[in-house]
Amino acid sequence: MSDDRMFGLQRHERVMDELRRHGAVRVRELAELLGVSELTVRRDIAALAAQNLLTKVHGGATLPTELTPAAPTRRRGSVGPRFTIGMVVPSLDYYWPAIVSGARSAAAAQGVNIQLRGSTYDWAEDRRQITRLIEAQQVQGLLLAPNLEGDSLEMIRWIGELPVPVILVERQPPRWTPTPYQLEWVRSDHALGLELAVRHLHDHGHRNIGLLLSKGSPTSAHLARGWDLVCADLGIPAGLVVRDSVRMDEPGHRALIAQLLDRCRASGATALVIHSDPEAMSVAQYCNELGMTIPGDLAIVAYDDEVAKLAEPAMTAVRPPKPMVGRTAVELMVARLTEGRRRPIQRVLVTPELIIRDSSMPLSTPVRSTWA
Amino acid sequence: MSDDRMFGLQRHERVMDELRRHGAVRVRELAELLGVSELTVRRDIAALAAQNLLTKVHGGATLPTELTPAAPTRRRGSVGPRFTIGMVVPSLDYYWPAIVSGARSAAAAQGVNIQLRGSTYDWAEDRRQITRLIEAQQVQGLLLAPNLEGDSLEMIRWIGELPVPVILVERQPPRWTPTPYQLEWVRSDHALGLELAVRHLHDHGHRNIGLLLSKGSPTSAHLARGWDLVCADLGIPAGLVVRDSVRMDEPGHRALIAQLLDRCRASGATALVIHSDPEAMSVAQYCNELGMTIPGDLAIVAYDDEVAKLAEPAMTAVRPPKPMVGRTAVELMVARLTEGRRRPIQRVLVTPELIIRDSSMPLSTPVRSTWA
DNA sequence: TCAGAAACGTTCAGATTCGTTCATGGGAGG
DNA sequence: CCTCCCATGAACGAATCTGAACGTTTCTGA
């Protein structure tokens, strides 16, 4: 089933992954981690460095910085707009690395720099990071993903008054904002993503589906909206919605899952859509311990597709277009900086993708994606 | 399963399925799984790679990522992708010329051609034009603005089955479409445009505002939605909405306007938002004949800004970002044609602009847009 | 400054994979 | 029924990937 070996490209991705997660990697560790010789790792690093995706240092590699020696200058004459864009994201180890990576590669293609700042899901910290970026006077634009829960109007007004253009990433302010210019944003269409999941399950015969939302995520609201719409469209019950945190590191998660499964049984649900992979894997593992089979006794679709592939069975998941969101944000920002205020405000929705694996369909069924 | 042999296309789908499930596939395993020779698998992979559906690597294939070595960079001649894009618009004399013009200039910048076809606001004619463009085999993509009133699902399904990528312009299909790929679109955010108009009037003291919608325009629905939302937000009455055609060339338009003004007087309305310039000018002219002053006795904001500037007094109007819509559509299409199906679906809203002239504010007031 | 240790990269070899060339066979169309 | 065409498969030289060996460079601490 699993390969003992990976392809070169996969290794490259893995290297970049580790790099984004930790900011730096060392050859020795990577060699062990990936199960290849150090020489191979060095070759990988050299290849990635040739694309300016990382900076080679003695003993390993780091994320590229403006200090990178001998950055091959862009093609001769057309230096292009050399902007520096600040980016503040709420997390650097879940969900956001893929967005940052998409942003980084778009930035490389456009010849601009990105100043990345990790924050938390907390507005005060967001604000601190943003303020520091602005005060450093180095950034011409900002890509932000602030926590808009709470008194969002106040935050939005504050953001609107920043001296540089702002584009919100994976966030949607109210449709009208009390700012001199309407705010620009780009986000995944999570409501549609959820709809894809439910319709996939519906296509495979499930008529009674439940939804488990993780608490406190800005995504939940969109998922809930998509849920209501698609259930109404398909004429299936929309009642089984649970908001709870059932991660394995959460105390009492087993009791919560047991409770959830009771509700499924009571309402006759045969499938669950679960927000965020860890929660889905937690549920799957619990089912496994109980002797329930997946997808036989319960079909599961996870939402996020960060680690769903690694579950056993591999989990069908909705994958938000994270790299594309980052990329689009950068492209919008470059356009805004290049064209100035005359350019009309754009708001972009990007559609997630449904990755069909084994947790949602009987294994014997010939594999056939609805996306064919 | 049923057949010992499958067609090439089926095999391709199967390969993509495996790929989506596992993220990577190995030539050897696929050959065994599909019961064909490795050479055949390699040929399949090469074909799929040519469509950017996967990335070929030594020993197999992976899903395309941003690390995917760039396709043959077409620098030297830098001929650019010389695509030809078909564009079918419902009118060539109102509203649409600005969109087409935006599209044309973007096309020139991108080095692609546009085949323009005028149609009507009628689905049968749309379909005829589209069919002809397809059959001529000259276009690699289509920008369409079909009339989606009526049995829109049927039309959407038809559009989804066209052999070239489609982007809808100023049209929004249902959030989910029964097509192999979700439809892509770009449109003006008319609801927000209307909101700008109402808030502008509200800012200048109007607390009782009416809305006149032209009948049968696809825009009306968005305007009505924006109207309900903004009236609720501002806490002003939303009851005075009239749907009528009051163009000067419409028989009986004077009676309808008289009726409208009666309703305004009855409800105490001091301002009107009127969809489409000709209607607004018609009302303004009638008011003028009655001796009412604009904006003194009645403030007017027109929606479309096609000819609003020519009115007397010059009319404040919401200007949908028409050139930008056309431009964005072309840019999206070029991206789609360049990057293929792997590119996630984008849906873009562009924000209109409020052009403040004389019909909404006392003439003495220095004209100053809230947009500074 | 120097020496030891670690890391690096060149070279070579073994193994695997790729793709060209040519031959075969079955289905579509006449 | 025949022919043409395309998809497939076999074989083999070419290309690629990987790791070991070993001389060279860089780092670190005395």
mmCIF file of C-alpha atoms in Angstrom, chain A residues 16-311:
data_model
loop_
_atom_site.group_PDB
_atom_site.id
_atom_site.type_symbol
_atom_site.label_atom_id
_atom_site.label_comp_id
_atom_site.label_asym_id
_atom_site.label_seq_id
_atom_site.Cartn_x
_atom_site.Cartn_y
_atom_site.Cartn_z
ATOM 1 C CA MET A 16 9.610 22.829 1.721
ATOM 2 C CA ASP A 17 6.990 21.736 4.189
ATOM 3 C CA GLU A 18 9.486 21.164 6.933
ATOM 4 C CA LEU A 19 11.092 24.403 6.033
ATOM 5 C CA ARG A 20 7.921 26.388 6.334
ATOM 6 C CA ARG A 21 7.095 24.675 9.561
ATOM 7 C CA HIS A 22 10.392 25.225 11.242
ATOM 8 C CA GLY A 23 11.983 28.011 9.276
ATOM 9 C CA ALA A 24 15.132 25.970 8.778
ATOM 10 C CA VAL A 25 16.123 22.372 8.179
ATOM 11 C CA ARG A 26 19.321 20.465 8.488
ATOM 12 C CA VAL A 27 20.583 17.908 6.081
ATOM 13 C CA ARG A 28 21.160 15.213 8.644
ATOM 14 C CA GLU A 29 17.664 15.345 10.036
ATOM 15 C CA LEU A 30 16.040 15.441 6.656
ATOM 16 C CA ALA A 31 18.017 12.453 5.505
ATOM 17 C CA GLU A 32 16.796 10.470 8.446
ATOM 18 C CA LEU A 33 13.257 11.772 8.187
ATOM 19 C CA LEU A 34 12.959 10.994 4.516
ATOM 20 C CA GLY A 35 14.917 7.783 4.627
ATOM 21 C CA VAL A 36 17.415 8.769 1.973
ATOM 22 C CA SER A 37 21.081 9.502 2.030
ATOM 23 C CA GLU A 38 22.405 12.861 2.965
ATOM 24 C CA LEU A 39 23.727 13.274 -0.504
ATOM 25 C CA THR A 40 20.263 13.032 -1.934
ATOM 26 C CA VAL A 41 19.025 15.626 0.483
ATOM 27 C CA ARG A 42 21.810 17.912 -0.533
ATOM 28 C CA ARG A 43 20.897 17.480 -4.137
ATOM 29 C CA ASP A 44 17.278 18.280 -3.337
ATOM 30 C CA ILE A 45 18.273 21.375 -1.472
ATOM 31 C CA ALA A 46 20.501 22.470 -4.299
ATOM 32 C CA ALA A 47 17.651 22.047 -6.776
ATOM 33 C CA LEU A 48 15.256 24.035 -4.636
ATOM 34 C CA ALA A 49 17.845 26.702 -4.060
ATOM 35 C CA ALA A 50 18.244 27.017 -7.797
ATOM 36 C CA GLN A 51 14.585 27.994 -7.933
ATOM 37 C CA ASN A 52 15.051 30.471 -5.106
ATOM 38 C CA LEU A 53 12.616 28.533 -3.000
ATOM 39 C CA LEU A 54 15.085 28.290 -0.172
ATOM 40 C CA THR A 55 18.518 29.454 0.805
ATOM 41 C CA LYS A 56 21.279 26.959 1.114
ATOM 42 C CA VAL A 57 23.390 27.247 4.230
ATOM 43 C CA HIS A 58 26.101 25.113 5.639
ATOM 44 C CA GLY A 59 24.424 22.167 7.249
ATOM 45 C CA GLY A 60 20.994 22.681 5.848
ATOM 46 C CA ALA A 61 18.700 25.308 4.385
ATOM 47 C CA THR A 62 16.541 28.205 5.478
ATOM 48 C CA LEU A 63 13.663 30.129 4.039
ATOM 49 C CA PRO A 64 14.872 32.663 1.522
ATOM 50 C CA THR A 65 15.364 36.116 2.881
ATOM 51 C CA GLU A 66 16.428 39.366 1.377
ATOM 52 C CA LEU A 67 19.825 38.631 2.857
ATOM 53 C CA THR A 68 20.199 35.706 0.549
ATOM 54 C CA PRO A 69 23.538 36.196 -1.136
ATOM 55 C CA ALA A 70 23.641 36.532 -4.869
ATOM 56 C CA ALA A 71 19.954 36.544 -5.533
ATOM 57 C CA PRO A 72 20.052 36.251 -9.290
ATOM 58 C CA THR A 73 18.546 39.538 -10.293
ATOM 59 C CA ARG A 74 15.437 39.409 -12.316
ATOM 60 C CA ARG A 75 15.776 39.555 -16.026
ATOM 61 C CA ARG A 76 17.913 42.423 -16.995
ATOM 62 C CA GLY A 77 15.983 45.536 -17.859
ATOM 63 C CA SER A 78 12.485 44.743 -16.692
ATOM 64 C CA VAL A 79 13.138 44.954 -13.007
ATOM 65 C CA GLY A 80 9.397 45.109 -12.502
ATOM 66 C CA PRO A 81 7.804 46.502 -9.420
ATOM 67 C CA ARG A 82 9.936 45.464 -6.491
ATOM 68 C CA PHE A 83 7.345 45.665 -3.782
ATOM 69 C CA THR A 84 7.521 44.279 -0.319
ATOM 70 C CA ILE A 85 4.265 42.927 0.984
ATOM 71 C CA GLY A 86 3.582 42.204 4.624
ATOM 72 C CA MET A 87 1.583 39.129 5.494
ATOM 73 C CA VAL A 88 0.163 38.328 8.912
ATOM 74 C CA VAL A 89 -1.360 34.892 9.411
ATOM 75 C CA PRO A 90 -2.880 33.439 12.545
ATOM 76 C CA SER A 91 -0.941 30.196 12.512
ATOM 77 C CA LEU A 92 2.223 28.844 11.021
ATOM 78 C CA ASP A 93 1.645 25.182 11.538
ATOM 79 C CA TYR A 94 -1.878 24.350 10.475
ATOM 80 C CA TYR A 95 -3.716 25.293 7.314
ATOM 81 C CA TRP A 96 -1.773 28.483 6.724
ATOM 82 C CA PRO A 97 1.544 27.087 5.511
ATOM 83 C CA ALA A 98 -0.070 26.103 2.240
ATOM 84 C CA ILE A 99 -1.483 29.585 1.807
ATOM 85 C CA VAL A 100 1.833 31.173 2.617
ATOM 86 C CA SER A 101 3.509 28.843 0.213
ATOM 87 C CA GLY A 102 1.156 29.808 -2.597
ATOM 88 C CA ALA A 103 1.762 33.441 -1.743
ATOM 89 C CA ARG A 104 5.493 32.956 -1.695
ATOM 90 C CA SER A 105 5.662 31.301 -5.051
ATOM 91 C CA ALA A 106 3.417 33.946 -6.593
ATOM 92 C CA ALA A 107 5.618 36.559 -5.009
ATOM 93 C CA ALA A 108 8.688 34.969 -6.503
ATOM 94 C CA ALA A 109 7.029 34.929 -9.901
ATOM 95 C CA GLN A 110 6.082 38.585 -9.578
ATOM 96 C CA GLY A 111 9.400 39.651 -8.193
ATOM 97 C CA VAL A 112 8.137 40.911 -4.881
ATOM 98 C CA ASN A 113 9.104 40.132 -1.331
ATOM 99 C CA ILE A 114 6.922 38.887 1.437
ATOM 100 C CA GLN A 115 7.466 39.759 5.052
ATOM 101 C CA LEU A 116 5.718 37.022 6.948
ATOM 102 C CA ARG A 117 4.546 37.415 10.523
ATOM 103 C CA GLY A 118 2.897 34.692 12.508
ATOM 104 C CA SER A 119 0.226 35.807 14.895
ATOM 105 C CA THR A 120 -2.484 34.056 16.852
ATOM 106 C CA TYR A 121 -6.222 33.905 16.525
ATOM 107 C CA ASP A 122 -6.307 36.984 18.680
ATOM 108 C CA TRP A 123 -6.943 40.513 17.573
ATOM 109 C CA ALA A 124 -4.578 42.199 20.006
ATOM 110 C CA GLU A 125 -1.681 40.158 18.722
ATOM 111 C CA ASP A 126 -2.735 40.750 15.114
ATOM 112 C CA ARG A 127 -2.721 44.426 15.772
ATOM 113 C CA ARG A 128 0.672 44.332 17.386
ATOM 114 C CA GLN A 129 2.177 42.511 14.429
ATOM 115 C CA ILE A 130 0.531 44.803 11.920
ATOM 116 C CA THR A 131 1.689 47.882 13.765
ATOM 117 C CA ARG A 132 5.238 46.630 13.826
ATOM 118 C CA LEU A 133 5.196 45.922 10.114
ATOM 119 C CA ILE A 134 3.863 49.355 9.352
ATOM 120 C CA GLU A 135 6.284 51.113 11.646
ATOM 121 C CA ALA A 136 9.217 49.372 10.073
ATOM 122 C CA GLN A 137 8.216 51.297 6.953
ATOM 123 C CA GLN A 138 9.241 48.391 4.815
ATOM 124 C CA VAL A 139 5.977 47.132 3.434
ATOM 125 C CA GLN A 140 3.919 48.709 0.689
ATOM 126 C CA GLY A 141 0.891 46.517 1.226
ATOM 127 C CA LEU A 142 -0.567 44.062 3.702
ATOM 128 C CA LEU A 143 -2.218 40.685 3.402
ATOM 129 C CA LEU A 144 -4.130 40.135 6.607
ATOM 130 C CA ALA A 145 -6.187 37.407 8.173
ATOM 131 C CA PRO A 146 -7.318 38.980 11.420
ATOM 132 C CA ASN A 147 -9.776 37.444 13.775
ATOM 133 C CA LEU A 148 -12.936 39.342 12.976
ATOM 134 C CA GLU A 149 -15.043 37.795 15.690
ATOM 135 C CA GLY A 150 -16.178 40.311 18.232
ATOM 136 C CA ASP A 151 -16.440 43.988 17.462
ATOM 137 C CA SER A 152 -15.516 43.547 13.864
ATOM 138 C CA LEU A 153 -16.605 47.011 12.774
ATOM 139 C CA GLU A 154 -14.058 48.595 15.040
ATOM 140 C CA MET A 155 -11.260 46.382 13.708
ATOM 141 C CA ILE A 156 -12.304 46.962 10.158
ATOM 142 C CA ARG A 157 -12.276 50.676 10.637
ATOM 143 C CA TRP A 158 -8.789 50.401 12.078
ATOM 144 C CA ILE A 159 -7.633 48.293 9.179
ATOM 145 C CA GLY A 160 -9.202 50.675 6.711
ATOM 146 C CA GLU A 161 -7.148 53.508 8.102
ATOM 147 C CA LEU A 162 -3.810 51.842 7.635
ATOM 148 C CA PRO A 163 -1.533 53.838 5.344
ATOM 149 C CA VAL A 164 -1.081 50.976 2.876
ATOM 150 C CA PRO A 165 -3.540 48.896 0.854
ATOM 151 C CA VAL A 166 -4.877 45.840 2.605
ATOM 152 C CA ILE A 167 -6.248 42.591 1.259
ATOM 153 C CA LEU A 168 -7.986 40.216 3.606
ATOM 154 C CA VAL A 169 -7.118 36.571 3.177
ATOM 155 C CA GLU A 170 -9.639 33.880 4.087
ATOM 156 C CA ARG A 171 -11.698 36.517 5.821
ATOM 157 C CA GLN A 172 -14.824 38.288 4.746
ATOM 158 C CA PRO A 173 -15.830 41.552 6.326
ATOM 159 C CA PRO A 174 -19.450 42.691 6.204
ATOM 160 C CA ARG A 175 -20.532 43.414 2.668
ATOM 161 C CA TRP A 176 -20.212 47.135 3.254
ATOM 162 C CA THR A 177 -17.448 48.548 5.355
ATOM 163 C CA PRO A 178 -17.191 52.027 6.866
ATOM 164 C CA THR A 179 -13.795 52.556 5.304
ATOM 165 C CA PRO A 180 -12.685 55.135 2.749
ATOM 166 C CA TYR A 181 -12.352 52.271 0.297
ATOM 167 C CA GLN A 182 -14.248 49.048 0.468
ATOM 168 C CA LEU A 183 -11.996 46.279 1.659
ATOM 169 C CA GLU A 184 -10.703 43.799 -0.823
ATOM 170 C CA TRP A 185 -10.607 40.100 0.014
ATOM 171 C CA VAL A 186 -9.969 36.658 -1.305
ATOM 172 C CA ARG A 187 -11.190 33.554 0.395
ATOM 173 C CA SER A 188 -12.102 29.933 -0.110
ATOM 174 C CA ASP A 189 -15.757 29.311 -0.788
ATOM 175 C CA HIS A 190 -16.169 27.058 2.222
ATOM 176 C CA ALA A 191 -19.935 26.939 1.879
ATOM 177 C CA LEU A 192 -19.530 25.460 -1.570
ATOM 178 C CA GLY A 193 -16.855 23.106 -0.296
ATOM 179 C CA LEU A 194 -19.236 21.745 2.268
ATOM 180 C CA GLU A 195 -21.848 21.424 -0.419
ATOM 181 C CA LEU A 196 -19.489 19.304 -2.501
ATOM 182 C CA ALA A 197 -18.984 16.993 0.439
ATOM 183 C CA VAL A 198 -22.677 16.582 1.156
ATOM 184 C CA ARG A 199 -23.568 16.069 -2.474
ATOM 185 C CA HIS A 200 -20.857 13.458 -2.786
ATOM 186 C CA LEU A 201 -22.328 11.546 0.127
ATOM 187 C CA HIS A 202 -25.814 12.027 -1.252
ATOM 188 C CA ASP A 203 -24.697 10.695 -4.617
ATOM 189 C CA HIS A 204 -23.574 7.542 -2.888
ATOM 190 C CA GLY A 205 -26.860 6.903 -1.248
ATOM 191 C CA HIS A 206 -26.587 8.640 2.075
ATOM 192 C CA ARG A 207 -29.819 10.366 2.982
ATOM 193 C CA ASN A 208 -29.140 11.109 6.569
ATOM 194 C CA ILE A 209 -25.975 13.016 7.194
ATOM 195 C CA GLY A 210 -24.516 14.767 10.188
ATOM 196 C CA LEU A 211 -22.153 17.695 10.531
ATOM 197 C CA LEU A 212 -19.530 18.157 13.205
ATOM 198 C CA LEU A 213 -18.143 21.653 13.425
ATOM 199 C CA SER A 214 -15.095 22.606 15.397
ATOM 200 C CA LYS A 215 -15.744 25.413 17.795
ATOM 201 C CA GLY A 216 -14.407 28.867 17.386
ATOM 202 C CA SER A 217 -13.131 28.601 13.865
ATOM 203 C CA PRO A 218 -13.918 31.468 11.500
ATOM 204 C CA THR A 219 -14.688 28.812 8.922
ATOM 205 C CA SER A 220 -17.554 27.295 10.856
ATOM 206 C CA ALA A 221 -20.039 29.985 9.981
ATOM 207 C CA HIS A 222 -19.513 29.436 6.267
ATOM 208 C CA LEU A 223 -19.781 25.701 6.665
ATOM 209 C CA ALA A 224 -23.011 26.030 8.606
ATOM 210 C CA ARG A 225 -24.473 28.245 5.914
ATOM 211 C CA GLY A 226 -23.496 25.847 3.169
ATOM 212 C CA TRP A 227 -24.967 23.036 5.201
ATOM 213 C CA ASP A 228 -28.345 24.680 5.515
ATOM 214 C CA LEU A 229 -28.474 25.538 1.840
ATOM 215 C CA VAL A 230 -27.485 22.137 0.525
ATOM 216 C CA CYS A 231 -29.706 20.220 2.906
ATOM 217 C CA ALA A 232 -32.644 22.337 1.851
ATOM 218 C CA ASP A 233 -31.748 21.805 -1.795
ATOM 219 C CA LEU A 234 -31.471 18.051 -1.468
ATOM 220 C CA GLY A 235 -34.398 17.738 0.863
ATOM 221 C CA ILE A 236 -32.507 15.913 3.561
ATOM 222 C CA PRO A 237 -32.664 16.578 7.290
ATOM 223 C CA ALA A 238 -30.324 19.299 8.457
ATOM 224 C CA GLY A 239 -30.859 18.816 12.144
ATOM 225 C CA LEU A 240 -27.777 16.832 13.103
ATOM 226 C CA VAL A 241 -25.234 19.571 13.625
ATOM 227 C CA VAL A 242 -22.836 19.326 16.538
ATOM 228 C CA ARG A 243 -20.350 21.950 17.637
ATOM 229 C CA ASP A 244 -17.708 20.447 19.823
ATOM 230 C CA SER A 245 -14.013 19.956 19.981
ATOM 231 C CA VAL A 246 -13.197 16.268 19.799
ATOM 232 C CA ARG A 247 -9.469 16.402 19.134
ATOM 233 C CA MET A 248 -7.502 13.724 20.815
ATOM 234 C CA ASP A 249 -5.665 16.264 22.909
ATOM 235 C CA GLU A 250 -8.947 17.607 24.221
ATOM 236 C CA PRO A 251 -9.886 16.261 27.634
ATOM 237 C CA GLY A 252 -13.096 14.303 27.487
ATOM 238 C CA HIS A 253 -13.081 13.961 23.747
ATOM 239 C CA ARG A 254 -14.006 10.309 23.942
ATOM 240 C CA ALA A 255 -17.163 11.022 25.840
ATOM 241 C CA LEU A 256 -18.084 13.682 23.323
ATOM 242 C CA ILE A 257 -17.530 11.315 20.427
ATOM 243 C CA ALA A 258 -19.573 8.621 22.113
ATOM 244 C CA GLN A 259 -22.321 11.148 22.537
ATOM 245 C CA LEU A 260 -22.026 12.159 18.914
ATOM 246 C CA LEU A 261 -22.269 8.569 17.746
ATOM 247 C CA ASP A 262 -25.313 8.088 19.922
ATOM 248 C CA ARG A 263 -26.961 10.987 18.212
ATOM 249 C CA CYS A 264 -26.049 9.521 14.840
ATOM 250 C CA ARG A 265 -27.613 6.221 15.760
ATOM 251 C CA ALA A 266 -30.678 7.888 17.176
ATOM 252 C CA SER A 267 -31.261 9.900 14.043
ATOM 253 C CA GLY A 268 -30.201 7.157 11.675
ATOM 254 C CA ALA A 269 -27.311 9.102 10.185
ATOM 255 C CA THR A 270 -24.995 7.026 7.999
ATOM 256 C CA ALA A 271 -22.414 9.663 7.207
ATOM 257 C CA LEU A 272 -20.619 12.554 8.853
ATOM 258 C CA VAL A 273 -18.905 15.633 7.552
ATOM 259 C CA ILE A 274 -16.314 16.717 10.083
ATOM 260 C CA HIS A 275 -14.601 20.038 10.170
ATOM 261 C CA SER A 276 -10.873 19.776 10.266
ATOM 262 C CA ASP A 277 -8.861 16.650 9.826
ATOM 263 C CA PRO A 278 -7.681 16.006 13.365
ATOM 264 C CA GLU A 279 -11.244 15.881 14.597
ATOM 265 C CA ALA A 280 -12.207 13.536 11.784
ATOM 266 C CA MET A 281 -9.301 11.257 12.554
ATOM 267 C CA SER A 282 -10.202 11.293 16.195
ATOM 268 C CA VAL A 283 -13.721 10.158 15.396
ATOM 269 C CA ALA A 284 -12.488 7.551 12.960
ATOM 270 C CA GLN A 285 -10.130 6.113 15.513
ATOM 271 C CA TYR A 286 -12.836 5.915 18.121
ATOM 272 C CA CYS A 287 -15.139 4.159 15.675
ATOM 273 C CA ASN A 288 -12.353 1.773 14.943
ATOM 274 C CA GLU A 289 -11.948 0.915 18.596
ATOM 275 C CA LEU A 290 -15.647 0.216 18.788
ATOM 276 C CA GLY A 291 -15.367 -2.196 15.889
ATOM 277 C CA MET A 292 -17.286 0.029 13.494
ATOM 278 C CA THR A 293 -15.981 0.016 9.966
ATOM 279 C CA ILE A 294 -15.402 3.071 7.870
ATOM 280 C CA PRO A 295 -17.040 3.712 5.473
ATOM 281 C CA GLY A 296 -19.246 0.661 5.958
ATOM 282 C CA ASP A 297 -20.899 1.654 9.212
ATOM 283 C CA LEU A 298 -20.180 5.318 8.955
ATOM 284 C CA ALA A 299 -18.922 7.309 6.015
ATOM 285 C CA ILE A 300 -16.741 10.279 6.836
ATOM 286 C CA VAL A 301 -15.694 13.310 4.846
ATOM 287 C CA ALA A 302 -13.166 15.587 6.493
ATOM 288 C CA TYR A 303 -12.886 19.289 5.848
ATOM 289 C CA ASP A 304 -9.437 20.826 5.348
ATOM 290 C CA ASP A 305 -7.335 18.034 3.863
ATOM 291 C CA GLU A 306 -4.264 18.784 5.850
ATOM 292 C CA VAL A 307 -3.549 15.285 7.098
ATOM 293 C CA ALA A 308 -6.579 13.374 5.834
ATOM 294 C CA LYS A 309 -4.421 11.414 3.449
ATOM 295 C CA LEU A 310 -2.515 9.873 6.321
ATOM 296 C CA ALA A 311 -5.546 8.460 8.083
#
